[in-house]
């Protein structure tokens, strides 16, 4: 078995933007892009499988199973703005080489679809309670657009770890340009608030209207859990990831 | 050396069912399918070797040695029911990619044999003393059959780890259908009782009569050891595997 | 870079025996076969390199460097007995697949040289102070020869880990036969006494006379160090390897 | 994605010396060769990318990003001495096989450029406060030159770990010769003083004049930090790497 994209449906997007949101730091990317897929009623056009994804299957409520995978959704923009291809999924690759292989495979498929611009979405670990959206890009022009839409430039020297970073890094070998949008998060738990912050910037940047109110219930629930945890003081246990430094990012 | 199946004997099964039982959680699959092989006096038709199996050899009582391997046994059903091909062995693959490679190799061989249906057998970690058989499937029809034979649908979201899961996941790229049967177990020690519970469901599902009384001696012995351990209170040390959550499965 | 044998000199051995002694448990194999190479004044005929060996170089007293490698030495038997090819070296492979790859590469070279019989040498962890030589084999005839030369059959179920085991396991796919000789050792430190015990059996088995007195100085020195360590009671720290069970072997 | 060198500019060096300084022990190699690149105003001619480098991207002060990479710089010697090609970068390979693959790729590129001599630069862990430069080589002649330039021969048996070692080891399969220069360092922190010590030997050896005064500011700053740390007594925490032995080297 190789890392590969299996197309489910032939589409002809018009120079689309690829928006990536695989699970990572505080599930910000997964939550944000997953919400976008639903809000836009995008349709699934392809799946990505890899032997670098975890070696288990996932069971649903009806006892049906599936491998961990990435899913590509397509949304045809009814207005003037760009079409979107959105990548969500269950997992990132489990090894160093696997990360490069999966990211390369995504880029190959993006090229096939005629993608010109890639936007990756993730979380940015912050030790204060902040709501900024951090950005970095392969293109000055794209970076300026992100800043105009409300993002701030990433602190210097912060590594952007995983597929959200590699997709940017590997576009330098292609004609594509890429941008990373990272929502600040404490990083303890899935963070729908950070996801909403990113979506605000993203929708403005793309000129697409998306009603973000649907995230508010999850935000309240997450805040409630966070508050419970802070009272029983096990936040230290939940930190995980790098133990120090201002900004390791997934 | 590649992962490969070495055929020992040419057979022509009639659309057989493949039953997999490599070692995993509480050795439930290995015990169940190993018992089946003996009870049915099945004959060995092939062996599977892989550089992803552990890098040691196993010595028998006469000083003979062998590599870790998988073994395929064939049973020709004298009645109307399906022929069986059974896979048992010493180990699962040791790496993430190795797990995918071994499972793919098993599927390729299954296809060569004309297998239509795959049933994987394993253990399901339970923190209570339960005897249910958990099932999940790629096929609604097969799932219903398993439920009719006494199994219950897996809790939602439980991952099924290892080859017992991957074989199901990877059949989605084939014409085959697959079912997973997992015997609930405390998971401390090899658990012949859970193996018997699975075999009861499996034999009913396949319409094959197997005398399961041969497992009772092992069950008594295992219960005795379990009881001894509970008295000296080292069960915590034996837990192993994921430390929390309701159902990591091997 | 691939795992490969680089021949230094063309020889035409007469159906030689390959004796393997790469570093492992208590360096028994390395010490035994290294001593044999020197005692027989064997000449180097080939080197084995692999990207699965450690990624460092080794510096000698004159500041010269070299990669970790395996070395094949050839000894032409002046008498009736078999010619020998001996494999010693710096390291075993560092990964699971690397172990299979290096062992396969050794077997390929053995076949090129016309080797019929492989004898691997290593240590066998014993928790008592014993001097036995443990054996296991792919061939009943060879096993009997080893027993006649003083070895005892391995306890059932003991895995033989690493290249000393894999070379036996992989010969089952060839015309060759193979034997493993493991000297019992406490396993704390390099153990020349266990090496001598193995060499006594090996030389008798091969019908080759080797003066083993040259090992006595190292044995005395090792005993002295062992005794010092036992007095300062840090033996627990030096155990290493599996913490329990009767016989993990390298 | 494969490990590969991407050429940015075609040059025709005259039998150049390749000087390698990727990050390792106390960043000595990176600091030394990075300083040399700047001092000589060398120009970048190629970049090396690898899926064995870490799977993240690095962000600069303007929000621009890049993959971890190696960079080759070329300096045309205006005098009689040799041209230089210098390799600096962000990281070494993350796996055993990756280390061999990256080093092999560097050697292939060196051969294309007509390199005859390779000098690798790194740090050498010392537990005393020493300033020596340790050397080892594939060539007696080159070693003597290094000693004449002020280096001392490496202690016997010290492994030289990572690319600084592997590049020497792998030249034995080529026509090239190679030398390693390692500046003694406590290894706690990036050590510009050790880098200066190595550069003094290196420049003398190559007959190239380089003003090393530019390192003095960093040396003072590093000494100040080291002194602060020694007062708050956390040096134990910063040791890292092998906990014992006189000389593990990166």
Coordinates of N, CA and C in Angstrom, one line a residue, chain B residues 1-2 4 6 47-69 93-98, chain C residues 92 95-97 99-101 104 135-138 140 143 153-166 168-170 172-173:
Chain B
X1 N 14.8 -9.3 1.9 CA 13.6 -10.1 2.2 C 12.4 -9.2 2.2
X2 N 11.4 -9.7 1.6 CA 10.1 -8.9 1.5 C 9.1 -9.7 2.3
X4 N 6.1 -11.9 2.4 CA 5.7 -12.8 1.3 C 5.0 -14.0 1.9
X6 N 4.5 -17.9 1.3 CA 5.1 -19.1 0.7 C 4.1 -20.3 0.7
X47 N 2.7 -20.2 4.4 CA 3.3 -19.5 5.5 C 3.6 -18.1 5.1
X48 N 3.5 -17.1 6.0 CA 3.8 -15.7 5.7 C 5.0 -15.3 6.5
X49 N 6.0 -14.7 5.8 CA 7.2 -14.2 6.5 C 7.3 -12.7 6.2
X50 N 7.9 -12.0 7.1 CA 8.1 -10.6 7.0 C 9.2 -10.0 7.8
X51 N 10.0 -9.1 7.2 CA 11.0 -8.4 7.9 C 10.5 -7.4 9.0
X52 N 9.1 -7.3 9.0 CA 8.5 -6.5 10.0 C 8.1 -7.4 11.2
X53 N 8.3 -8.7 11.1 CA 8.1 -9.5 12.3 C 9.4 -9.3 13.2
X54 N 9.3 -9.7 14.5 CA 10.5 -9.5 15.3 C 11.7 -10.2 14.8
X55 N 12.9 -9.7 15.1 CA 14.1 -10.2 14.6 C 14.7 -11.3 15.5
X56 N 14.0 -12.3 15.8 CA 14.5 -13.4 16.6 C 14.0 -14.7 16.0
X57 N 14.5 -15.8 16.5 CA 13.9 -17.1 16.1 C 13.4 -17.8 17.4
X58 N 12.6 -18.8 17.2 CA 11.9 -19.5 18.3 C 12.4 -20.9 18.3
X59 N 12.7 -21.4 19.5 CA 13.3 -22.7 19.6 C 12.3 -23.7 20.2
X60 N 12.1 -24.9 19.6 CA 11.2 -25.8 20.2 C 11.9 -26.8 21.1
X61 N 11.2 -27.8 21.6 CA 11.7 -28.7 22.7 C 12.8 -29.5 22.1
X62 N 12.9 -29.7 20.8 CA 14.0 -30.5 20.3 C 15.1 -29.7 19.7
X63 N 15.1 -28.4 20.0 CA 16.2 -27.6 19.6 C 16.1 -27.2 18.1
X64 N 14.9 -27.4 17.5 CA 14.7 -26.9 16.2 C 14.3 -25.5 16.2
X65 N 14.5 -24.8 15.2 CA 14.2 -23.3 15.3 C 13.4 -22.9 14.1
X66 N 12.8 -21.8 14.2 CA 12.0 -21.2 13.1 C 11.9 -19.7 13.3
X67 N 11.7 -19.0 12.2 CA 11.4 -17.6 12.2 C 10.0 -17.4 12.7
X68 N 9.7 -16.2 13.3 CA 8.3 -15.8 13.5 C 7.6 -15.8 12.1
X69 N 6.4 -16.3 12.1 CA 5.7 -16.4 10.8 C 4.2 -16.4 11.0
X93 N 3.2 -7.3 12.9 CA 4.3 -6.5 12.5 C 4.7 -5.5 13.5
X94 N 5.9 -5.1 13.5 CA 6.5 -4.3 14.6 C 6.5 -2.8 14.3
X95 N 6.1 -2.4 13.1 CA 6.1 -1.0 12.8 C 4.8 -0.6 12.1
X96 N 4.5 0.7 12.1 CA 3.3 1.2 11.5 C 3.2 0.8 10.0
X97 N 4.2 1.0 9.2 CA 4.1 0.7 7.8 C 4.1 -0.8 7.7
X98 N 4.8 -1.5 8.6 CA 4.8 -3.0 8.5 C 3.4 -3.6 8.7
Chain C
X92 N 25.6 -4.8 15.2 CA 24.5 -5.4 14.5 C 23.6 -4.2 14.0
X95 N 17.8 -1.5 13.4 CA 16.3 -1.5 13.3 C 15.9 -2.9 12.9
X96 N 14.6 -3.1 13.1 CA 14.0 -4.5 12.9 C 14.2 -4.9 11.4
X97 N 13.9 -4.1 10.5 CA 14.1 -4.4 9.0 C 15.5 -4.5 8.7
X99 N 17.9 -5.6 10.6 CA 18.4 -6.9 11.1 C 18.1 -8.0 10.0
X100 N 16.9 -8.0 9.4 CA 16.6 -8.9 8.3 C 17.5 -8.6 7.1
X101 N 17.7 -7.3 6.8 CA 18.4 -7.0 5.6 C 19.9 -7.4 5.7
X104 N 20.1 -11.2 5.5 CA 19.9 -11.7 4.2 C 21.2 -11.5 3.3
X135 N 22.6 -25.0 22.4 CA 22.6 -25.1 21.0 C 21.2 -25.2 20.5
X136 N 21.0 -24.9 19.2 CA 19.7 -25.0 18.5 C 20.1 -25.1 17.0
X137 N 19.3 -25.7 16.2 CA 19.8 -25.9 14.8 C 18.6 -26.1 13.9
X138 N 18.9 -25.9 12.6 CA 17.9 -26.2 11.5 C 18.0 -27.7 11.1
X140 N 18.8 -31.7 12.4 CA 18.9 -32.7 13.5 C 20.4 -33.2 13.5
X143 N 22.7 -30.8 15.1 CA 22.4 -30.6 16.5 C 23.1 -31.8 17.3
X153 N 20.9 -28.9 24.5 CA 19.8 -28.3 23.7 C 19.2 -27.1 24.4
X154 N 18.9 -26.1 23.7 CA 18.3 -24.9 24.2 C 17.0 -25.2 24.9
X155 N 16.7 -24.5 26.0 CA 15.4 -24.6 26.6 C 14.3 -24.2 25.6
X156 N 13.2 -24.9 25.7 CA 12.1 -24.6 24.7 C 11.6 -23.2 24.9
X157 N 11.3 -22.5 23.8 CA 10.6 -21.3 23.9 C 11.5 -20.1 24.0
X158 N 12.8 -20.3 24.3 CA 13.7 -19.2 24.3 C 13.9 -18.5 23.0
X159 N 13.6 -17.2 22.8 CA 13.9 -16.6 21.6 C 15.4 -16.4 21.4
X160 N 16.0 -16.5 20.2 CA 17.4 -16.2 20.0 C 17.3 -14.9 19.1
X161 N 17.7 -13.8 19.8 CA 17.5 -12.5 19.2 C 18.7 -12.0 18.4
X162 N 18.4 -11.4 17.3 CA 19.5 -10.7 16.5 C 20.0 -11.6 15.4
X163 N 21.2 -11.3 14.9 CA 21.7 -12.0 13.7 C 22.1 -13.4 14.0
X164 N 22.5 -13.7 15.3 CA 22.8 -15.1 15.6 C 21.5 -16.0 15.4
X165 N 20.4 -15.4 15.7 CA 19.1 -16.2 15.4 C 18.7 -16.1 14.0
X166 N 18.6 -14.9 13.4 CA 18.1 -14.7 12.1 C 18.8 -15.5 11.0
X168 N 20.0 -18.4 11.3 CA 19.4 -19.7 11.3 C 18.0 -19.7 10.6
X169 N 17.2 -18.7 11.1 CA 15.9 -18.7 10.6 C 15.8 -18.5 9.1
X170 N 16.7 -17.7 8.5 CA 16.6 -17.4 7.1 C 17.2 -18.6 6.2
X172 N 16.4 -21.5 6.3 CA 15.3 -22.4 5.9 C 14.8 -22.1 4.5
X173 N 15.1 -20.9 3.9 CA 14.8 -20.6 2.5 C 15.9 -21.0 1.6

